[in-house]
Amino acid sequence: MFNCYFKSSKEKKRFYQHKKLEMLNYIKDSLERKIASVTASIEVLESQISRDKEVEVTN
């Protein structure tokens, strides 16, 4: 995976912790984008439903 020379086990541990943190932050960012997309879709659908109800009432 990573071909790095580590001076100590603490250095190796720190390196892998930072890599794990980078990966988790990437996953978090990806999920936040997906949540924003779903939230926007919900808002559009709710406004369409509301608009359709208003049309039914006036007809």
PDB file of N, CA and C in Angstrom:
ATOM      1  N   MET A   1       0.829  -1.186   0.000  1.00  0.00           N
ATOM      2  CA  MET A   1       0.000   0.000   0.000  1.00  0.00           C
ATOM      3  C   MET A   1       0.875   1.251   0.000  1.00  0.00           C
ATOM      4  N   PHE A   2       1.541   1.518   1.099  1.00  0.00           N
ATOM      5  CA  PHE A   2       2.448   2.649   1.185  1.00  0.00           C
ATOM      6  C   PHE A   2       3.840   2.112   1.458  1.00  0.00           C
ATOM      7  N   ASN A   3       4.767   2.421   0.593  1.00  0.00           N
ATOM      8  CA  ASN A   3       6.146   1.998   0.797  1.00  0.00           C
ATOM      9  C   ASN A   3       6.920   3.149   1.417  1.00  0.00           C
ATOM     10  N   CYS A   4       6.806   3.271   2.715  1.00  0.00           N
ATOM     11  CA  CYS A   4       7.466   4.351   3.430  1.00  0.00           C
ATOM     12  C   CYS A   4       8.362   3.760   4.502  1.00  0.00           C
ATOM     13  N   TYR A   5       9.440   4.461   4.743  1.00  0.00           N
ATOM     14  CA  TYR A   5      10.325   4.051   5.820  1.00  0.00           C
ATOM     15  C   TYR A   5       9.961   4.856   7.054  1.00  0.00           C
ATOM     16  N   PHE A   6       9.674   4.178   8.133  1.00  0.00           N
ATOM     17  CA  PHE A   6       9.305   4.840   9.374  1.00  0.00           C
ATOM     18  C   PHE A   6      10.435   4.679  10.382  1.00  0.00           C
ATOM     19  N   LYS A   7      10.757   5.765  11.037  1.00  0.00           N
ATOM     20  CA  LYS A   7      11.826   5.731  12.033  1.00  0.00           C
ATOM     21  C   LYS A   7      11.385   5.014  13.303  1.00  0.00           C
ATOM     22  N   SER A   8      10.102   5.079  13.589  1.00  0.00           N
ATOM     23  CA  SER A   8       9.604   4.446  14.808  1.00  0.00           C
ATOM     24  C   SER A   8       8.172   3.968  14.592  1.00  0.00           C
ATOM     25  N   SER A   9       7.706   3.163  15.518  1.00  0.00           N
ATOM     26  CA  SER A   9       6.324   2.690  15.423  1.00  0.00           C
ATOM     27  C   SER A   9       5.343   3.835  15.655  1.00  0.00           C
ATOM     28  N   LYS A  10       5.741   4.820  16.471  1.00  0.00           N
ATOM     29  CA  LYS A  10       4.877   5.988  16.681  1.00  0.00           C
ATOM     30  C   LYS A  10       4.691   6.764  15.384  1.00  0.00           C
ATOM     31  N   GLU A  11       5.776   6.894  14.638  1.00  0.00           N
ATOM     32  CA  GLU A  11       5.713   7.598  13.356  1.00  0.00           C
ATOM     33  C   GLU A  11       4.808   6.847  12.384  1.00  0.00           C
ATOM     34  N   LYS A  12       4.939   5.542  12.353  1.00  0.00           N
ATOM     35  CA  LYS A  12       4.099   4.714  11.485  1.00  0.00           C
ATOM     36  C   LYS A  12       2.631   4.845  11.883  1.00  0.00           C
ATOM     37  N   LYS A  13       2.366   4.770  13.185  1.00  0.00           N
ATOM     38  CA  LYS A  13       0.993   4.896  13.680  1.00  0.00           C
ATOM     39  C   LYS A  13       0.409   6.252  13.296  1.00  0.00           C
ATOM     40  N   ARG A  14       1.183   7.310  13.499  1.00  0.00           N
ATOM     41  CA  ARG A  14       0.727   8.659  13.168  1.00  0.00           C
ATOM     42  C   ARG A  14       0.418   8.779  11.669  1.00  0.00           C
ATOM     43  N   PHE A  15       1.286   8.205  10.845  1.00  0.00           N
ATOM     44  CA  PHE A  15       1.085   8.242   9.400  1.00  0.00           C
ATOM     45  C   PHE A  15      -0.241   7.591   9.015  1.00  0.00           C
ATOM     46  N   TYR A  16      -0.493   6.402   9.540  1.00  0.00           N
ATOM     47  CA  TYR A  16      -1.724   5.692   9.196  1.00  0.00           C
ATOM     48  C   TYR A  16      -2.959   6.350   9.797  1.00  0.00           C
ATOM     49  N   GLN A  17      -2.813   6.969  10.950  1.00  0.00           N
ATOM     50  CA  GLN A  17      -3.936   7.717  11.520  1.00  0.00           C
ATOM     51  C   GLN A  17      -4.309   8.893  10.619  1.00  0.00           C
ATOM     52  N   HIS A  18      -3.297   9.593  10.107  1.00  0.00           N
ATOM     53  CA  HIS A  18      -3.579  10.720   9.211  1.00  0.00           C
ATOM     54  C   HIS A  18      -4.209  10.248   7.903  1.00  0.00           C
ATOM     55  N   LYS A  19      -3.744   9.131   7.388  1.00  0.00           N
ATOM     56  CA  LYS A  19      -4.344   8.581   6.164  1.00  0.00           C
ATOM     57  C   LYS A  19      -5.798   8.189   6.409  1.00  0.00           C
ATOM     58  N   LYS A  20      -6.060   7.595   7.564  1.00  0.00           N
ATOM     59  CA  LYS A  20      -7.428   7.209   7.903  1.00  0.00           C
ATOM     60  C   LYS A  20      -8.302   8.448   8.043  1.00  0.00           C
ATOM     61  N   LEU A  21      -7.771   9.494   8.681  1.00  0.00           N
ATOM     62  CA  LEU A  21      -8.509  10.741   8.835  1.00  0.00           C
ATOM     63  C   LEU A  21      -8.827  11.355   7.471  1.00  0.00           C
ATOM     64  N   GLU A  22      -7.870  11.349   6.558  1.00  0.00           N
ATOM     65  CA  GLU A  22      -8.112  11.856   5.206  1.00  0.00           C
ATOM     66  C   GLU A  22      -9.229  11.074   4.527  1.00  0.00           C
ATOM     67  N   MET A  23      -9.190   9.756   4.655  1.00  0.00           N
ATOM     68  CA  MET A  23     -10.207   8.909   4.033  1.00  0.00           C
ATOM     69  C   MET A  23     -11.588   9.197   4.624  1.00  0.00           C
ATOM     70  N   LEU A  24     -11.668   9.303   5.950  1.00  0.00           N
ATOM     71  CA  LEU A  24     -12.955   9.558   6.598  1.00  0.00           C
ATOM     72  C   LEU A  24     -13.499  10.939   6.234  1.00  0.00           C
ATOM     73  N   ASN A  25     -12.625  11.924   6.121  1.00  0.00           N
ATOM     74  CA  ASN A  25     -13.074  13.256   5.707  1.00  0.00           C
ATOM     75  C   ASN A  25     -13.581  13.242   4.265  1.00  0.00           C
ATOM     76  N   TYR A  26     -12.930  12.451   3.410  1.00  0.00           N
ATOM     77  CA  TYR A  26     -13.388  12.313   2.033  1.00  0.00           C
ATOM     78  C   TYR A  26     -14.785  11.687   2.003  1.00  0.00           C
ATOM     79  N   ILE A  27     -14.983  10.641   2.789  1.00  0.00           N
ATOM     80  CA  ILE A  27     -16.294   9.983   2.859  1.00  0.00           C
ATOM     81  C   ILE A  27     -17.340  10.949   3.388  1.00  0.00           C
ATOM     82  N   LYS A  28     -16.994  11.700   4.431  1.00  0.00           N
ATOM     83  CA  LYS A  28     -17.918  12.678   5.017  1.00  0.00           C
ATOM     84  C   LYS A  28     -18.317  13.723   3.985  1.00  0.00           C
ATOM     85  N   ASP A  29     -17.339  14.253   3.243  1.00  0.00           N
ATOM     86  CA  ASP A  29     -17.641  15.249   2.213  1.00  0.00           C
ATOM     87  C   ASP A  29     -18.569  14.680   1.148  1.00  0.00           C
ATOM     88  N   SER A  30     -18.311  13.443   0.751  1.00  0.00           N
ATOM     89  CA  SER A  30     -19.149  12.790  -0.248  1.00  0.00           C
ATOM     90  C   SER A  30     -20.582  12.638   0.253  1.00  0.00           C
ATOM     91  N   LEU A  31     -20.728  12.216   1.495  1.00  0.00           N
ATOM     92  CA  LEU A  31     -22.067  12.044   2.065  1.00  0.00           C
ATOM     93  C   LEU A  31     -22.785  13.381   2.211  1.00  0.00           C
ATOM     94  N   GLU A  32     -22.045  14.433   2.568  1.00  0.00           N
ATOM     95  CA  GLU A  32     -22.664  15.753   2.689  1.00  0.00           C
ATOM     96  C   GLU A  32     -23.203  16.229   1.340  1.00  0.00           C
ATOM     97  N   ARG A  33     -22.454  15.948   0.259  1.00  0.00           N
ATOM     98  CA  ARG A  33     -22.942  16.313  -1.082  1.00  0.00           C
ATOM     99  C   ARG A  33     -24.208  15.537  -1.424  1.00  0.00           C
ATOM    100  N   LYS A  34     -24.233  14.264  -1.083  1.00  0.00           N
ATOM    101  CA  LYS A  34     -25.419  13.448  -1.359  1.00  0.00           C
ATOM    102  C   LYS A  34     -26.617  13.927  -0.548  1.00  0.00           C
ATOM    103  N   ILE A  35     -26.389  14.271   0.718  1.00  0.00           N
ATOM    104  CA  ILE A  35     -27.479  14.784   1.561  1.00  0.00           C
ATOM    105  C   ILE A  35     -28.011  16.089   0.991  1.00  0.00           C
ATOM    106  N   ALA A  36     -27.122  16.968   0.544  1.00  0.00           N
ATOM    107  CA  ALA A  36     -27.558  18.238  -0.040  1.00  0.00           C
ATOM    108  C   ALA A  36     -28.407  17.995  -1.281  1.00  0.00           C
ATOM    109  N   SER A  37     -28.029  17.025  -2.080  1.00  0.00           N
ATOM    110  CA  SER A  37     -28.788  16.692  -3.284  1.00  0.00           C
ATOM    111  C   SER A  37     -30.171  16.156  -2.933  1.00  0.00           C
ATOM    112  N   VAL A  38     -30.230  15.265  -1.966  1.00  0.00           N
ATOM    113  CA  VAL A  38     -31.513  14.694  -1.545  1.00  0.00           C
ATOM    114  C   VAL A  38     -32.396  15.782  -0.940  1.00  0.00           C
ATOM    115  N   THR A  39     -31.809  16.652  -0.126  1.00  0.00           N
ATOM    116  CA  THR A  39     -32.562  17.744   0.490  1.00  0.00           C
ATOM    117  C   THR A  39     -33.156  18.659  -0.574  1.00  0.00           C
ATOM    118  N   ALA A  40     -32.374  18.987  -1.586  1.00  0.00           N
ATOM    119  CA  ALA A  40     -32.874  19.830  -2.672  1.00  0.00           C
ATOM    120  C   ALA A  40     -34.008  19.135  -3.416  1.00  0.00           C
ATOM    121  N   SER A  41     -33.878  17.846  -3.660  1.00  0.00           N
ATOM    122  CA  SER A  41     -34.935  17.096  -4.344  1.00  0.00           C
ATOM    123  C   SER A  41     -36.217  17.085  -3.524  1.00  0.00           C
ATOM    124  N   ILE A  42     -36.084  16.927  -2.219  1.00  0.00           N
ATOM    125  CA  ILE A  42     -37.259  16.943  -1.339  1.00  0.00           C
ATOM    126  C   ILE A  42     -37.944  18.298  -1.398  1.00  0.00           C
ATOM    127  N   GLU A  43     -37.161  19.373  -1.344  1.00  0.00           N
ATOM    128  CA  GLU A  43     -37.741  20.715  -1.382  1.00  0.00           C
ATOM    129  C   GLU A  43     -38.491  20.968  -2.686  1.00  0.00           C
ATOM    130  N   VAL A  44     -37.918  20.542  -3.801  1.00  0.00           N
ATOM    131  CA  VAL A  44     -38.577  20.720  -5.095  1.00  0.00           C
ATOM    132  C   VAL A  44     -39.872  19.916  -5.137  1.00  0.00           C
ATOM    133  N   LEU A  45     -39.830  18.688  -4.681  1.00  0.00           N
ATOM    134  CA  LEU A  45     -41.019  17.842  -4.688  1.00  0.00           C
ATOM    135  C   LEU A  45     -42.110  18.423  -3.794  1.00  0.00           C
ATOM    136  N   GLU A  46     -41.726  18.921  -2.613  1.00  0.00           N
ATOM    137  CA  GLU A  46     -42.710  19.529  -1.722  1.00  0.00           C
ATOM    138  C   GLU A  46     -43.344  20.770  -2.348  1.00  0.00           C
ATOM    139  N   SER A  47     -42.549  21.565  -3.041  1.00  0.00           N
ATOM    140  CA  SER A  47     -43.120  22.756  -3.687  1.00  0.00           C
ATOM    141  C   SER A  47     -44.045  22.363  -4.839  1.00  0.00           C
ATOM    142  N   GLN A  48     -43.708  21.298  -5.554  1.00  0.00           N
ATOM    143  CA  GLN A  48     -44.583  20.823  -6.624  1.00  0.00           C
ATOM    144  C   GLN A  48     -45.904  20.313  -6.058  1.00  0.00           C
ATOM    145  N   ILE A  49     -45.839  19.580  -4.960  1.00  0.00           N
ATOM    146  CA  ILE A  49     -47.058  19.078  -4.319  1.00  0.00           C
ATOM    147  C   ILE A  49     -47.914  20.241  -3.854  1.00  0.00           C
ATOM    148  N   SER A  50     -47.282  21.228  -3.239  1.00  0.00           N
ATOM    149  CA  SER A  50     -48.008  22.406  -2.757  1.00  0.00           C
ATOM    150  C   SER A  50     -48.659  23.152  -3.920  1.00  0.00           C
ATOM    151  N   ARG A  51     -47.923  23.316  -4.997  1.00  0.00           N
ATOM    152  CA  ARG A  51     -48.447  23.997  -6.182  1.00  0.00           C
ATOM    153  C   ARG A  51     -49.631  23.231  -6.763  1.00  0.00           C
ATOM    154  N   ASP A  52     -49.516  21.905  -6.829  1.00  0.00           N
ATOM    155  CA  ASP A  52     -50.599  21.088  -7.377  1.00  0.00           C
ATOM    156  C   ASP A  52     -51.853  21.162  -6.506  1.00  0.00           C
ATOM    157  N   LYS A  53     -51.680  21.267  -5.191  1.00  0.00           N
ATOM    158  CA  LYS A  53     -52.832  21.411  -4.298  1.00  0.00           C
ATOM    159  C   LYS A  53     -53.543  22.730  -4.555  1.00  0.00           C
ATOM    160  N   GLU A  54     -52.781  23.796  -4.787  1.00  0.00           N
ATOM    161  CA  GLU A  54     -53.375  25.108  -5.062  1.00  0.00           C
ATOM    162  C   GLU A  54     -54.168  25.084  -6.360  1.00  0.00           C
ATOM    163  N   VAL A  55     -53.675  24.370  -7.356  1.00  0.00           N
ATOM    164  CA  VAL A  55     -54.370  24.263  -8.637  1.00  0.00           C
ATOM    165  C   VAL A  55     -55.683  23.513  -8.449  1.00  0.00           C
ATOM    166  N   GLU A  56     -55.693  22.453  -7.634  1.00  0.00           N
ATOM    167  CA  GLU A  56     -56.914  21.683  -7.385  1.00  0.00           C
ATOM    168  C   GLU A  56     -57.962  22.535  -6.677  1.00  0.00           C
ATOM    169  N   VAL A  57     -57.540  23.375  -5.761  1.00  0.00           N
ATOM    170  CA  VAL A  57     -58.467  24.207  -4.998  1.00  0.00           C
ATOM    171  C   VAL A  57     -59.116  25.249  -5.901  1.00  0.00           C
ATOM    172  N   THR A  58     -58.374  25.832  -6.815  1.00  0.00           N
ATOM    173  CA  THR A  58     -58.929  26.867  -7.689  1.00  0.00           C
ATOM    174  C   THR A  58     -59.796  26.282  -8.797  1.00  0.00           C
ATOM    175  N   ASN A  59     -59.629  25.005  -9.103  1.00  0.00           N
ATOM    176  CA  ASN A  59     -60.433  24.398 -10.180  1.00  0.00           C
ATOM    177  C   ASN A  59     -61.700  23.857  -9.675  1.00  0.00           C
TER     178      ASN A  59
END
